Short mmCIF file of C-alpha atoms in Angstrom, two decimals:
data_model
loop_
_atom_site.label_atom_id
_atom_site.label_comp_id
_atom_site.label_asym_id
_atom_site.label_seq_id
_atom_site.Cartn_x
_atom_site.Cartn_y
_atom_site.Cartn_z
CA MET A 12 117.77 167.59 110.52
CA ARG A 13 116.47 168.65 107.65
CA THR A 14 112.73 168.93 107.39
CA ARG A 15 109.51 167.28 105.56
CA PRO A 16 107.95 168.92 102.87
CA THR A 17 105.07 170.79 103.76
CA LEU A 18 102.64 170.53 100.53
CA SER A 19 99.30 171.25 102.02
CA TRP A 20 97.56 172.56 104.76
CA THR A 21 94.17 173.07 105.93
CA SER A 22 92.62 175.26 108.28
CA ALA A 23 91.00 173.47 111.53
CA ASP A 24 89.46 176.90 112.39
CA ALA A 25 86.62 179.00 110.73
CA PRO A 26 88.04 181.55 108.14
CA LEU A 27 88.76 184.88 109.69
CA PRO A 28 87.26 187.88 108.36
CA ARG A 29 88.70 189.35 104.84
CA THR A 30 88.03 192.82 102.97
CA ALA A 31 88.43 194.50 99.78
CA SER A 32 89.07 197.56 101.15
CA LEU A 33 92.83 199.34 100.98
CA ASP A 34 92.13 201.59 104.11
CA GLU A 35 93.79 200.04 107.06
CA LEU A 36 96.44 198.38 104.19
CA THR A 37 97.31 201.78 103.33
CA SER A 38 97.51 203.44 106.88
CA VAL A 39 99.86 200.92 108.09
CA VAL A 40 101.99 201.15 104.78
CA ALA A 41 102.04 205.18 105.10
CA ARG A 42 103.80 205.13 108.60
CA GLY A 43 106.85 203.72 106.36
CA GLY A 44 109.16 201.02 108.22
CA VAL A 45 107.30 197.96 106.08
CA ALA A 46 109.05 194.37 105.24
CA VAL A 47 107.66 192.82 102.21
CA LEU A 48 107.33 188.83 102.32
CA SER A 49 106.48 187.71 98.97
CA GLY A 50 105.11 184.77 97.46
CA ALA A 51 103.97 183.12 94.08
CA GLY A 52 100.71 184.52 94.43
CA LEU A 53 102.63 188.02 93.45
CA SER A 54 103.98 186.27 89.81
CA THR A 55 100.53 184.28 88.83
CA GLU A 56 99.96 187.88 86.87
CA SER A 57 103.43 187.52 84.97
CA GLY A 58 102.37 184.04 83.75
CA ILE A 59 104.14 181.77 86.49
CA PRO A 60 101.20 179.95 88.42
CA ASP A 61 101.12 179.49 92.14
CA TYR A 62 101.28 176.50 93.85
CA ARG A 63 97.94 176.59 96.38
CA GLY A 64 96.13 179.12 94.71
CA GLU A 65 92.67 177.96 92.78
CA SER A 66 94.17 176.57 89.78
CA GLY A 67 97.50 175.67 91.74
CA SER A 68 99.98 173.23 90.33
CA LEU A 69 100.01 171.21 93.37
CA ARG A 70 96.83 169.73 92.19
CA ARG A 71 98.25 168.41 89.66
CA HIS A 72 102.36 168.42 90.29
CA THR A 73 104.53 167.00 92.78
CA PRO A 74 107.62 169.55 92.99
CA MET A 75 110.75 167.86 93.08
CA THR A 76 112.25 167.16 96.81
CA TYR A 77 116.07 167.35 97.86
CA ASP A 78 116.25 163.98 98.80
CA GLU A 79 115.09 162.85 95.61
CA PHE A 80 117.49 164.92 93.75
CA VAL A 81 120.69 164.31 95.52
CA THR A 82 119.67 160.49 95.75
CA SER A 83 118.14 159.64 92.38
CA ALA A 84 120.21 159.75 88.92
CA GLU A 85 116.92 159.06 87.40
CA GLY A 86 114.97 162.08 89.21
CA ARG A 87 117.57 164.40 88.27
CA GLN A 88 117.34 163.43 84.77
CA ARG A 89 113.81 163.85 84.98
CA TYR A 90 114.17 167.46 86.45
CA TRP A 91 116.39 168.66 84.55
CA ALA A 92 114.20 167.53 81.21
CA ARG A 93 111.42 169.47 82.57
CA SER A 94 113.37 172.34 83.88
CA HIS A 95 115.16 172.83 80.62
CA LEU A 96 112.24 173.66 79.12
CA GLY A 97 110.64 175.52 81.88
CA TRP A 98 113.34 177.66 82.76
CA ARG A 99 113.44 179.33 79.14
CA THR A 100 109.26 180.22 80.10
CA ILE A 101 110.56 181.80 83.37
CA ALA A 102 113.61 183.59 81.76
CA ARG A 103 111.01 185.34 79.21
CA ALA A 104 108.80 186.34 81.81
CA ASP A 105 108.34 190.26 82.46
CA PRO A 106 107.55 191.79 85.99
CA ASN A 107 103.64 192.93 86.50
CA ASP A 108 102.13 195.39 87.96
CA GLY A 109 102.29 193.94 91.48
CA HIS A 110 106.27 193.83 91.18
CA ARG A 111 106.29 197.18 89.68
CA ALA A 112 104.43 198.34 92.68
CA VAL A 113 106.59 197.21 95.37
CA THR A 114 109.57 198.85 93.74
CA ALA A 115 107.67 202.30 93.77
CA LEU A 116 107.28 201.75 97.59
CA ARG A 117 110.59 200.71 97.89
CA GLU A 118 111.66 204.04 96.37
CA ALA A 119 109.08 206.60 97.74
CA GLY A 120 110.53 204.85 101.39
CA TYR A 121 107.93 202.84 102.31
CA VAL A 122 109.28 199.54 102.29
CA SER A 123 112.72 198.95 104.07
CA GLY A 124 113.46 195.40 102.73
CA VAL A 125 111.94 192.95 100.83
CA ILE A 126 112.57 189.07 101.35
CA THR A 127 110.78 186.55 98.18
CA GLN A 128 110.14 183.40 98.22
CA ASN A 129 109.99 183.27 94.67
CA VAL A 130 112.73 181.89 92.61
CA ASP A 131 112.00 183.75 89.16
CA GLY A 132 114.22 186.79 89.36
CA LEU A 133 110.94 189.21 88.81
CA HIS A 134 111.59 191.46 92.05
CA GLN A 135 115.03 192.35 90.69
CA ALA A 136 113.87 192.54 87.26
CA ALA A 137 111.49 195.12 88.19
CA GLY A 138 114.10 197.06 89.94
CA THR A 139 114.22 195.91 93.70
CA THR A 140 117.82 194.43 93.49
CA ASP A 141 117.85 194.25 96.89
CA ALA A 142 115.40 191.74 97.82
CA VAL A 143 116.53 188.65 99.32
CA GLU A 144 115.94 185.78 97.59
CA LEU A 145 114.82 183.48 100.41
CA HIS A 146 114.61 180.20 98.34
CA GLY A 147 117.41 180.95 95.98
CA SER A 148 117.36 181.72 92.08
CA LEU A 149 116.61 179.32 89.12
CA ASP A 150 118.86 181.73 86.91
CA ARG A 151 121.79 180.32 89.21
CA VAL A 152 123.34 176.77 89.32
CA ILE A 153 125.53 175.38 91.87
CA CYS A 154 127.64 172.00 92.31
CA LEU A 155 127.00 169.89 94.91
CA GLY A 156 130.64 169.02 94.68
CA CYS A 157 132.90 171.99 94.51
CA ARG A 158 130.47 174.48 95.30
CA ARG A 159 131.23 176.41 92.37
CA THR A 160 127.99 178.45 91.22
CA SER A 161 127.50 179.45 87.39
CA PRO A 162 124.62 181.26 85.61
CA ARG A 163 121.95 179.28 84.02
CA ALA A 164 122.28 180.70 80.96
CA GLU A 165 125.73 179.15 80.64
CA LEU A 166 124.01 175.48 81.63
CA ASP A 167 121.41 176.26 78.75
CA ARG A 168 124.28 176.28 76.24
CA ARG A 169 125.46 173.09 77.43
CA LEU A 170 122.13 171.36 77.80
CA ARG A 171 121.33 172.50 73.89
CA ALA A 172 124.80 171.43 73.02
CA ALA A 173 124.60 167.95 74.82
CA ASN A 174 121.00 167.23 73.53
CA PRO A 175 120.53 168.85 69.84
CA GLY A 176 118.00 166.42 69.20
CA PHE A 177 116.03 167.04 72.05
CA VAL A 178 112.38 168.28 71.51
CA GLY A 179 109.54 168.83 73.94
CA GLU A 180 106.64 171.23 74.50
CA ALA A 181 106.02 173.04 77.64
CA THR A 182 102.53 172.73 78.03
CA ARG A 183 102.44 173.94 81.71
CA ILE A 184 105.11 175.58 83.84
CA ASN A 185 104.58 175.13 87.32
CA PRO A 186 106.30 177.44 90.16
CA ASP A 187 109.87 175.43 90.54
CA GLY A 188 110.54 175.96 86.67
CA ASP A 189 109.56 172.94 85.51
CA VAL A 190 106.86 171.29 82.89
CA GLU A 191 104.78 168.23 82.45
CA LEU A 192 106.56 165.93 80.15
CA SER A 193 106.52 162.33 78.89
CA ALA A 194 108.39 159.73 80.42
CA GLY A 195 109.47 158.85 76.44
CA VAL A 196 111.01 162.65 76.11
CA VAL A 197 112.42 162.50 79.73
CA ARG A 198 114.76 158.87 78.99
CA GLY A 199 116.24 160.59 75.86
CA PHE A 200 117.46 163.59 77.73
CA ARG A 201 121.68 163.92 79.11
CA PRO A 202 122.07 165.80 81.47
CA VAL A 203 125.73 167.46 82.14
CA PRO A 204 127.99 167.23 85.11
CA CYS A 205 129.65 170.14 86.62
CA GLU A 206 132.78 171.50 84.15
CA ALA A 207 135.39 171.88 87.28
CA CYS A 208 134.87 168.81 89.13
CA ASP A 209 132.29 166.59 87.58
CA GLY A 210 129.99 167.15 90.25
CA VAL A 211 126.22 167.28 90.35
CA LEU A 212 124.94 170.12 89.04
CA LYS A 213 121.80 171.54 90.77
CA PRO A 214 119.58 174.95 90.66
CA ASP A 215 120.80 177.30 93.19
CA VAL A 216 117.36 176.87 94.80
CA VAL A 217 115.91 175.64 98.03
CA PHE A 218 113.91 172.57 97.34
CA PHE A 219 111.08 171.19 99.16
CA GLY A 220 112.52 169.14 102.20
CA GLU A 221 116.17 171.67 102.10
CA ASN A 222 116.93 174.06 104.60
CA VAL A 223 117.33 177.29 103.96
CA PRO A 224 121.09 178.38 104.56
CA ARG A 225 121.05 179.85 108.15
CA PRO A 226 123.05 183.15 107.11
CA ARG A 227 120.24 183.91 104.84
CA VAL A 228 117.26 183.23 107.36
CA GLU A 229 119.12 185.67 110.19
CA GLN A 230 119.28 188.14 107.23
CA CYS A 231 116.04 188.10 107.01
CA TYR A 232 115.10 188.42 110.49
CA ARG A 233 117.22 190.92 111.14
CA LEU A 234 115.03 193.04 108.41
CA VAL A 235 112.19 191.84 110.00
CA ASP A 236 113.36 193.62 113.12
CA ALA A 237 114.42 196.53 111.74
CA ALA A 238 110.80 196.92 110.03
CA ALA A 239 107.47 198.66 111.81
CA ALA A 240 105.62 196.42 110.01
CA LEU A 241 105.43 193.23 108.06
CA LEU A 242 103.39 193.34 104.56
CA VAL A 243 102.69 189.52 103.32
CA LEU A 244 102.11 189.44 99.67
CA GLY A 245 100.30 186.30 97.48
CA SER A 246 101.99 183.77 100.07
CA SER A 247 99.55 180.87 101.74
CA LEU A 248 102.43 180.31 104.37
CA THR A 249 101.98 177.10 104.10
CA VAL A 250 105.75 176.32 104.73
CA MET A 251 107.79 177.43 107.83
CA SER A 252 110.22 179.02 106.03
CA GLY A 253 107.70 181.92 105.47
CA LEU A 254 105.30 181.61 108.12
CA ARG A 255 108.06 181.95 110.85
CA PHE A 256 108.47 185.22 109.94
CA VAL A 257 104.81 186.19 110.26
CA ARG A 258 104.74 184.74 113.63
CA HIS A 259 108.46 186.46 114.30
CA ALA A 260 106.79 190.18 113.59
CA ALA A 261 103.69 189.37 115.25
CA ALA A 262 105.32 188.11 118.55
CA ALA A 263 107.34 191.42 118.94
CA GLY A 264 103.75 193.81 118.32
CA LYS A 265 104.26 194.69 114.77
CA PRO A 266 101.39 194.84 112.45
CA VAL A 267 101.08 192.23 110.11
CA VAL A 268 98.82 192.61 106.85
CA ILE A 269 98.53 189.95 104.23
CA VAL A 270 97.21 190.37 100.77
CA ASN A 271 96.40 187.02 99.17
CA ARG A 272 93.67 185.66 97.22
CA GLY A 273 92.24 183.29 99.48
CA GLU A 274 92.98 181.61 103.40
CA THR A 275 96.30 181.52 104.79
CA ARG A 276 98.38 179.83 107.11
CA GLY A 277 98.97 183.21 108.86
CA ASP A 278 95.50 184.80 109.46
CA ARG A 279 95.55 184.39 112.47
CA TYR A 280 98.60 186.44 113.01
CA ALA A 281 97.37 189.28 110.81
CA SER A 282 95.69 192.81 111.65
CA VAL A 283 94.68 193.00 108.50
CA ARG A 284 93.88 190.53 105.49
CA VAL A 285 92.85 191.90 102.26
CA ASP A 286 91.62 189.52 99.36
CA ARG A 287 92.13 191.24 96.16
CA PRO A 288 94.11 190.33 92.86
CA LEU A 289 97.95 191.85 93.69
CA GLY A 290 98.36 193.62 90.65
CA ASP A 291 95.36 195.54 91.17
CA ALA A 292 95.67 195.91 94.85
CA LEU A 293 99.38 197.31 94.91
CA THR A 294 98.53 199.65 92.16
CA GLU A 295 95.73 201.43 93.98
CA LEU A 296 97.78 201.50 97.27
CA VAL A 297 100.69 203.30 95.50
CA GLY A 298 97.92 205.83 93.84
CA ARG A 299 96.63 206.26 97.35
CA LEU A 300 100.07 206.73 99.03
CA GLY A 301 101.55 209.14 95.99
CA GLU A 302 97.93 210.97 96.75
CA ASP A 303 98.36 211.63 100.13
CA ARG A 304 101.83 212.80 99.68
CA GLY A 305 100.82 215.58 97.37
CA ARG A 306 98.53 216.63 99.91
CA THR A 307 101.08 216.88 102.57
CA ALA A 308 103.48 218.35 100.22
#
């Protein structure tokens, strides 16, 4: 059964203590074997907003749900018109210091694997090419009929050809890759079907209310099982698709460390909760570990 989308979360408990110090985080990561679970907060420094932070897009924007996409031609038209502009912004985004730090930790042997809830491809662009994309990627498109996948750049060319007079301004990008557009602009947009079977095209991402493919979930569980600790970066853990791995790690007695701006739904499971900007904190972490390696060499 498809789960209902969770768009918000409010804690009923008093906030747990948070710290700006990286001492405990450094101690956990220095032991190695750390699995990383990253969220939208890691990409905000690349110009892509998160959903639920202080300026999160959910304060103004309701993302596309799976049910609306598959049942409403009007909803698909609205999504593709907005995403046609938004994807170009995401495609131009560059990895930030946080993404580069994760790659450095992976290459140095501290991080055993990366799971990302993000669909922007920035981990891969930074060099973590084996990151598991829990919610898929905006740079691929899948046909709901024949299941053929194709590059998003190919669809972009087709949409440009089908909409030669389409003009819109991307005033605000959202984490799911769309932007705000007026209803009048949307009504003039023409989506295109699958070239192989004339079916409905969908970005190869998991929409709100859609299940993550089971083999991908099992791959993530194996990654967490093989790890010595779990490091959460920039995720509020509001949706169960990410929170389940935190619960799983904690139930197995593994240390859970969360680095995030503000409270998260997984705070109760964490041994350390660091409240710092991600790029700054992770760059400092890499520096500290480099100094430790130098002293023990």
